[in-house]
Short mmCIF file of C-alpha atoms in Angstrom, two decimals:
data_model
loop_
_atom_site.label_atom_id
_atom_site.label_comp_id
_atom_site.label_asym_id
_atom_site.label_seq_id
_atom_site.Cartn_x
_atom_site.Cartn_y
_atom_site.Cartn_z
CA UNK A 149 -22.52 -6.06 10.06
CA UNK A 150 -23.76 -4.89 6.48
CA UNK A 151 -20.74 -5.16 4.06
CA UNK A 152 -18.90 -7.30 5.72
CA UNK A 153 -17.71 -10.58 4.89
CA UNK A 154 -15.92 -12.92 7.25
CA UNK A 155 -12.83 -15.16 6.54
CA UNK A 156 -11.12 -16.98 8.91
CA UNK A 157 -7.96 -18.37 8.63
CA UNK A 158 -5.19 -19.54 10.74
CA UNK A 159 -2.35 -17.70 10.24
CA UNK A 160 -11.93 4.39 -11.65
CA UNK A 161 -10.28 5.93 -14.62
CA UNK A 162 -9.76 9.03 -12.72
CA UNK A 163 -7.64 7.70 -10.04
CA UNK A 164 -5.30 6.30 -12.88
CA UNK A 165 -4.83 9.03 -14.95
CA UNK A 166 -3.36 11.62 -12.48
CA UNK A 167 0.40 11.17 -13.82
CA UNK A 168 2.24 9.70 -16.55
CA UNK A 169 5.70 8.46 -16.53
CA UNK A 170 8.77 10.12 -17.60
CA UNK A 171 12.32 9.53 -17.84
CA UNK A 172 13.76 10.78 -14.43
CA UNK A 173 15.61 14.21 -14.33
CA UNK A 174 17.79 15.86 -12.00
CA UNK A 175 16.54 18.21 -9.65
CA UNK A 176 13.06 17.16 -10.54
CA UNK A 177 10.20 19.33 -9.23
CA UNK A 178 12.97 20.81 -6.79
CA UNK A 179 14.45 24.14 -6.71
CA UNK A 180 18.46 24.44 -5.68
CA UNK A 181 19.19 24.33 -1.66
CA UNK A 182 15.59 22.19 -1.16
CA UNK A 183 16.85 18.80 0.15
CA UNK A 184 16.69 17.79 3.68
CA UNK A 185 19.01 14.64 3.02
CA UNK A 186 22.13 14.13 1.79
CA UNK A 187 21.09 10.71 1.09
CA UNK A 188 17.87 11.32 -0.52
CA UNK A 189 17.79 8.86 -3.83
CA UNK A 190 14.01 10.58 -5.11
CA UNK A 191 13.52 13.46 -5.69
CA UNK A 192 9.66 12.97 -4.45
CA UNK A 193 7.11 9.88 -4.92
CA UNK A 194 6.69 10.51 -8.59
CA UNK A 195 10.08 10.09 -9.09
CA UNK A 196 9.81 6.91 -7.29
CA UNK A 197 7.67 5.23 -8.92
CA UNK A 198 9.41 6.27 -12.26
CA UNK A 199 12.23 4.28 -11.19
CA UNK A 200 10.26 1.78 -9.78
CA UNK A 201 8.36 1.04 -12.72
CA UNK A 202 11.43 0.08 -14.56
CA UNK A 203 11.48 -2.73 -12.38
CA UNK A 204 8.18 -3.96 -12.98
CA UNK A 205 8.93 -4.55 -17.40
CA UNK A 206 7.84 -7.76 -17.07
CA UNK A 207 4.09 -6.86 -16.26
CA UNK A 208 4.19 -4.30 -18.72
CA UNK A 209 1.20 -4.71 -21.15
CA UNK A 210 -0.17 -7.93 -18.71
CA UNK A 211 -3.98 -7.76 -19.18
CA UNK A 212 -4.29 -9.40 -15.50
CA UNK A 213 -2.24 -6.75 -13.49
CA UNK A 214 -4.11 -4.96 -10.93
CA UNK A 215 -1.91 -2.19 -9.21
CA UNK A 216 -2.84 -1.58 -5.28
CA UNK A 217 -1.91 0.94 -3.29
CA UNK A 218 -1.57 0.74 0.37
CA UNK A 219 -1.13 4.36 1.51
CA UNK A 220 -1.30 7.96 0.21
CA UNK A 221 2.11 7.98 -0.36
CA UNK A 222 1.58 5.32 -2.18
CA UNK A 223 -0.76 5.67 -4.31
CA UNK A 224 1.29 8.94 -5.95
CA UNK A 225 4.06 5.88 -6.65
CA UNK A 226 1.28 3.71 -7.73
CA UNK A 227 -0.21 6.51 -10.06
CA UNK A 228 2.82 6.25 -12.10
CA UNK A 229 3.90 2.43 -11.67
CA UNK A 230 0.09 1.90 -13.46
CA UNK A 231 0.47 4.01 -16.03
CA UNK A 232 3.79 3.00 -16.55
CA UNK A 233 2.54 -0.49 -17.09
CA UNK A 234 -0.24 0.14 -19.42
CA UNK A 235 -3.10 2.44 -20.14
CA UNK A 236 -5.46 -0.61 -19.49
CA UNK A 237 -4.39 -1.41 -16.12
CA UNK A 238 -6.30 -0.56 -12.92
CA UNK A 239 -4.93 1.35 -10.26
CA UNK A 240 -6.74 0.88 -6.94
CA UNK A 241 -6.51 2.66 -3.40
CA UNK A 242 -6.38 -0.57 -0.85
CA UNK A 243 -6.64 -0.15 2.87
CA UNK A 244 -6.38 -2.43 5.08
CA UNK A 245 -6.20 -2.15 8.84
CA UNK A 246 -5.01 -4.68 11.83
CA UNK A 247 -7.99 -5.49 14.32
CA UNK A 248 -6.63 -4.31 17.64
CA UNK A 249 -6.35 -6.13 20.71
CA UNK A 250 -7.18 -3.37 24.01
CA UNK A 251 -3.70 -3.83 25.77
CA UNK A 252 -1.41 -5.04 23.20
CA UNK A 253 -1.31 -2.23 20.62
CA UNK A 254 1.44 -4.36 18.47
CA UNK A 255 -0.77 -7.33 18.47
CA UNK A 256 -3.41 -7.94 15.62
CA UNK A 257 -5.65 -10.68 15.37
CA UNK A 258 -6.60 -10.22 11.90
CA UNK A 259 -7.31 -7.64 9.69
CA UNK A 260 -10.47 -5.70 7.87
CA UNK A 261 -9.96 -4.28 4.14
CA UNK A 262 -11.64 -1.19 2.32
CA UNK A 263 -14.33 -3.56 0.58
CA UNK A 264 -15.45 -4.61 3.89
CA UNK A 265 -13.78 -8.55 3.87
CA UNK A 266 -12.22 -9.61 7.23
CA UNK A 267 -9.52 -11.81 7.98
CA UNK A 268 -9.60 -13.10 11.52
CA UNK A 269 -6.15 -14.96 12.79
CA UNK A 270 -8.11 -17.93 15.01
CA UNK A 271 -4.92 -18.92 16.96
CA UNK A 272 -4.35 -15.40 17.94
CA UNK A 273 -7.82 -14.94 18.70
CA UNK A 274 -8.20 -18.41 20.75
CA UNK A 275 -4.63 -17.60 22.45
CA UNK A 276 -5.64 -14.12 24.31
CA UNK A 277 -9.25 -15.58 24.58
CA UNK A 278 -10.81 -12.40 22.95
CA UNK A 279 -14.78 -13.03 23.08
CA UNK A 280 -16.68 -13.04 19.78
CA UNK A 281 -18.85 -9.62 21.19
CA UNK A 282 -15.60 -7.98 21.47
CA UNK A 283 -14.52 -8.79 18.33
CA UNK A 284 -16.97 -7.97 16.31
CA UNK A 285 -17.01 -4.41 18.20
CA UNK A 286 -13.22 -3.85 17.06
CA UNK A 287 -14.36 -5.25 13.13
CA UNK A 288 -17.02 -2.59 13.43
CA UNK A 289 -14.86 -0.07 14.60
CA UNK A 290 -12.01 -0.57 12.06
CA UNK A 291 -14.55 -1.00 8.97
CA UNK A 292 -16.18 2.09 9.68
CA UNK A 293 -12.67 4.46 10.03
CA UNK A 294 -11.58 2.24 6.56
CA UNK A 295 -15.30 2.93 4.80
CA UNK A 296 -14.52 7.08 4.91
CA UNK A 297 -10.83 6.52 3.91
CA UNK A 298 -11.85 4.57 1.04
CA UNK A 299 -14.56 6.35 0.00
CA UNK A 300 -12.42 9.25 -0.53
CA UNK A 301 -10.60 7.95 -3.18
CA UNK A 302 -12.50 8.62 -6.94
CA UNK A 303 -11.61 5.13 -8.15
CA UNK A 304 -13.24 1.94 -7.69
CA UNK A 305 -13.13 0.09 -4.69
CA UNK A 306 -11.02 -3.39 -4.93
CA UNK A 307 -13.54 -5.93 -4.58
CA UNK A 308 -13.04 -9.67 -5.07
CA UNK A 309 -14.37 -9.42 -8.44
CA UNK A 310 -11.58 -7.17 -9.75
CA UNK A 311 -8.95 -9.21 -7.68
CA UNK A 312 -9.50 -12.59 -8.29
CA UNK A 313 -7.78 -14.09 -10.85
CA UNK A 314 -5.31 -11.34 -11.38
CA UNK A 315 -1.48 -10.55 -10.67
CA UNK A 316 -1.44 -8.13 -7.99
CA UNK A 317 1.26 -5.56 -7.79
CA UNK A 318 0.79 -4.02 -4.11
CA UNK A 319 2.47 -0.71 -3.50
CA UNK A 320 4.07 1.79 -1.43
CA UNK A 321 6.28 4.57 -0.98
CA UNK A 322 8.22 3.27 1.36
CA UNK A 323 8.36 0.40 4.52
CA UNK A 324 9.88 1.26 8.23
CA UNK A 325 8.31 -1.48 10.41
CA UNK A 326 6.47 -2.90 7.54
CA UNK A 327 2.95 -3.74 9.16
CA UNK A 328 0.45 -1.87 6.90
CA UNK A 329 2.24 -4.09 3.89
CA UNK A 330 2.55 -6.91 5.86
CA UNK A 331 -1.07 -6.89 6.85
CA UNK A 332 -2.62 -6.02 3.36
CA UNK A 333 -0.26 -8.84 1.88
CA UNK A 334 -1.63 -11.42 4.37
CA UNK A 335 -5.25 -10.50 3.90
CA UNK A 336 -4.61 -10.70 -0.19
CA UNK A 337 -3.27 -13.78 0.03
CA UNK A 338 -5.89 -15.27 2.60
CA UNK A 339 -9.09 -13.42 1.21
CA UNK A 340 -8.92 -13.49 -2.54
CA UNK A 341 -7.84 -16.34 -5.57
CA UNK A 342 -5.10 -13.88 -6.93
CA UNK A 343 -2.71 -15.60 -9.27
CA UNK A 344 -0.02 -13.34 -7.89
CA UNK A 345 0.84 -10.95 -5.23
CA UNK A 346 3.51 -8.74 -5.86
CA UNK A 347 5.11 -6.64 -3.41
CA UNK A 348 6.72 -3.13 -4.89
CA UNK A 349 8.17 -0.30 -3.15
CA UNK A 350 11.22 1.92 -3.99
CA UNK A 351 12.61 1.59 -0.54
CA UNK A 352 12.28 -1.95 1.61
CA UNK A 353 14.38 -3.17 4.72
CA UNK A 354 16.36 -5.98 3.94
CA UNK A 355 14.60 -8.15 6.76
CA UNK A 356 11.32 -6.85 5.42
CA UNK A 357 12.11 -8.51 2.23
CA UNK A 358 12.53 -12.32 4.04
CA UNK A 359 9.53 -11.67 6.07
CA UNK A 360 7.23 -10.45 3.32
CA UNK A 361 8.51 -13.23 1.06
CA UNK A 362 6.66 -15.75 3.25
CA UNK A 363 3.59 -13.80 2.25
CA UNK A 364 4.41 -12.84 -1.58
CA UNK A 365 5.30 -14.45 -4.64
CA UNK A 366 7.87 -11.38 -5.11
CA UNK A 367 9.35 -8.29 -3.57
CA UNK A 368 10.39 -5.58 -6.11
CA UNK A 369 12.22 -2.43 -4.82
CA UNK A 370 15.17 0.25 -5.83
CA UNK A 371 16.64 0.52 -2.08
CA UNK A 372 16.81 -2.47 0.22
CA UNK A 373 19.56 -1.13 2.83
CA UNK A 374 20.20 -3.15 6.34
CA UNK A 375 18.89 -0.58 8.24
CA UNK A 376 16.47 1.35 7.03
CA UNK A 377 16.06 4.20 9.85
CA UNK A 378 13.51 6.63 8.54
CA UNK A 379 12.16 6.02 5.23
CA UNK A 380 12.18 9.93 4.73
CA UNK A 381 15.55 10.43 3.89
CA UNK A 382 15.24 8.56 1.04
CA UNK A 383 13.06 11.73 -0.11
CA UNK A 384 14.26 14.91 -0.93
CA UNK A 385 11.41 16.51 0.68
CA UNK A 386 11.47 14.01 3.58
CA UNK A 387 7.54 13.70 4.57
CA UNK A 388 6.92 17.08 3.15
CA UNK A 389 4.19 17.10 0.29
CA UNK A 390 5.57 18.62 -2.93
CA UNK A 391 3.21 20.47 -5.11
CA UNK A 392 3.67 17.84 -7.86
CA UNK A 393 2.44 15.19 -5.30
CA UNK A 394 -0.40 17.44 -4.16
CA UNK A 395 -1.82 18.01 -7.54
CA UNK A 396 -1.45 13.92 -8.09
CA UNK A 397 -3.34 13.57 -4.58
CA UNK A 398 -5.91 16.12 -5.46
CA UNK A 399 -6.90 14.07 -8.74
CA UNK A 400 -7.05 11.02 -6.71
CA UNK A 401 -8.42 11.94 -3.45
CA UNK A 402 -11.46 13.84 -2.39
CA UNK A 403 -9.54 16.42 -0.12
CA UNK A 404 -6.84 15.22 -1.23
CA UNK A 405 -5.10 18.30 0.34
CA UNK A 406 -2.32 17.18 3.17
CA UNK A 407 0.68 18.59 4.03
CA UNK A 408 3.06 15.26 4.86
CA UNK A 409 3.18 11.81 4.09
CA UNK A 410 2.96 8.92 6.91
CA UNK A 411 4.87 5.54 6.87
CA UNK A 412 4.71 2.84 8.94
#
């Protein structure tokens, strides 16, 4: 498998410089009778990571920060959360994906990245007694749907030579079951020297927050309730794409034309 690199464990300027930050206003981007929630907190994803950013002043000006971003969604928060924290710092689109298991949907026995790396959970692996042919066949699979979803974003792709070393602040717009985050923190933590991982999203389940800590050196959000129920009521727009986000996906993305957001 070209590309790929195996680990196994046991457990550009242009996509940067599509927004920059501004003091949050009400009603922004929004016309009068627009919202879907009466408990939206963000007005959309820009606004996010506005407010998000102010939680992130300590890595403001860091020459190691890398900012990741795990989603579309995301990356319109991490658009501003980067150039929030400096004009020199990267922002990256990083996908990662869970190696299925035919069967058991919710069950992952590793995980492949955008730069091709692999992280392969052996005592998940050894427990359903997966063989290697069938493996590999679900790592080929999964590397080539993440090669054309990275490839569509302008920027560089996050290889271990712009991770290692650095403090990574991964982000999102949001976390519901938490597995995309969950899997890109693991394969971070397992796959690369970082001398941080950061987790940052404006809205986080409390629970999330223990479980992720186990992966993380830190969990940064504005919302944290008990239950989190959908994550797109914490949006004015709910999933909806506002034209503000589209023109910040369109910079980013090739295509970058989509009418809703996903979360996972």
């Amino acid at each position: 498998m070209v590309g790929i690199h195996t680990y196994s464990t046991s457990g550009s300027d242009r996509g940067r410089m599509a927004v920059t930050a501004a003091p949050p206003r009400p009603g922004y981007g929004l016309s009068a009778g627009t919202r879907r929630w009466s408990t939206a907190v963000f007005d959309d994803r820009i606004h996010a990571g506005t407010q998000l950013a102010s939680n992130l002043r300590e890595y403001v000006g860091d020459p190691n920060v890398v900012v990741l971003s795990v989603s579309r969604g995301g990356a319109v928060v991490g658009s501003v959360v980067a150039s929030a924290l400096g004009p020199g710092v990267p922002h990256l689109y990083y996908v990662v994906r869970p190696i299925p298991f035919a069967g058991l949907p919710r069950l992952s026995l590793g995980s492949v990245a955008g730069d091709g790396s692999v992280r392969i959970d052996n005592a998940v692996a050894q427990s359903v007694g997966v063989s290697e042919a069938t493996l590999l066949r679900s790592i080929e699979a999964v590397d080539t749907e993440l090669g054309r979803e990275q490839a569509s974003f302008f920027g560089a792709v996050p290889t271990a030579e712009r991770l290692e070393g650095r403090t990574l602040v991964v982000v999102d717009d949001g976390m519901e079951a938490g597995d995309t985050m969950r899997e890109a923190a693991m394969h971070l933590r397992h796959c690369y020297r970082a001398i941080k991982v950061v987790v940052a999203v404006p809205v986080c389940l409390a629970d999330l927050r223990k479980q992720l800590l186990r992966h993380v050196d830190g969990v940064i959000d504005i919302v944290s309730p008990v239950f989190v129920g959908s994550v797109a009521r914490w949006y004015a727009l709910g999933v909806a794409v506002s034209p503000a986000e589209q023109l910040v996906l369109d910079l980013m993305f090739v295509g970058g034309s989509s009418s809703s957001f996903d979360y996972d």
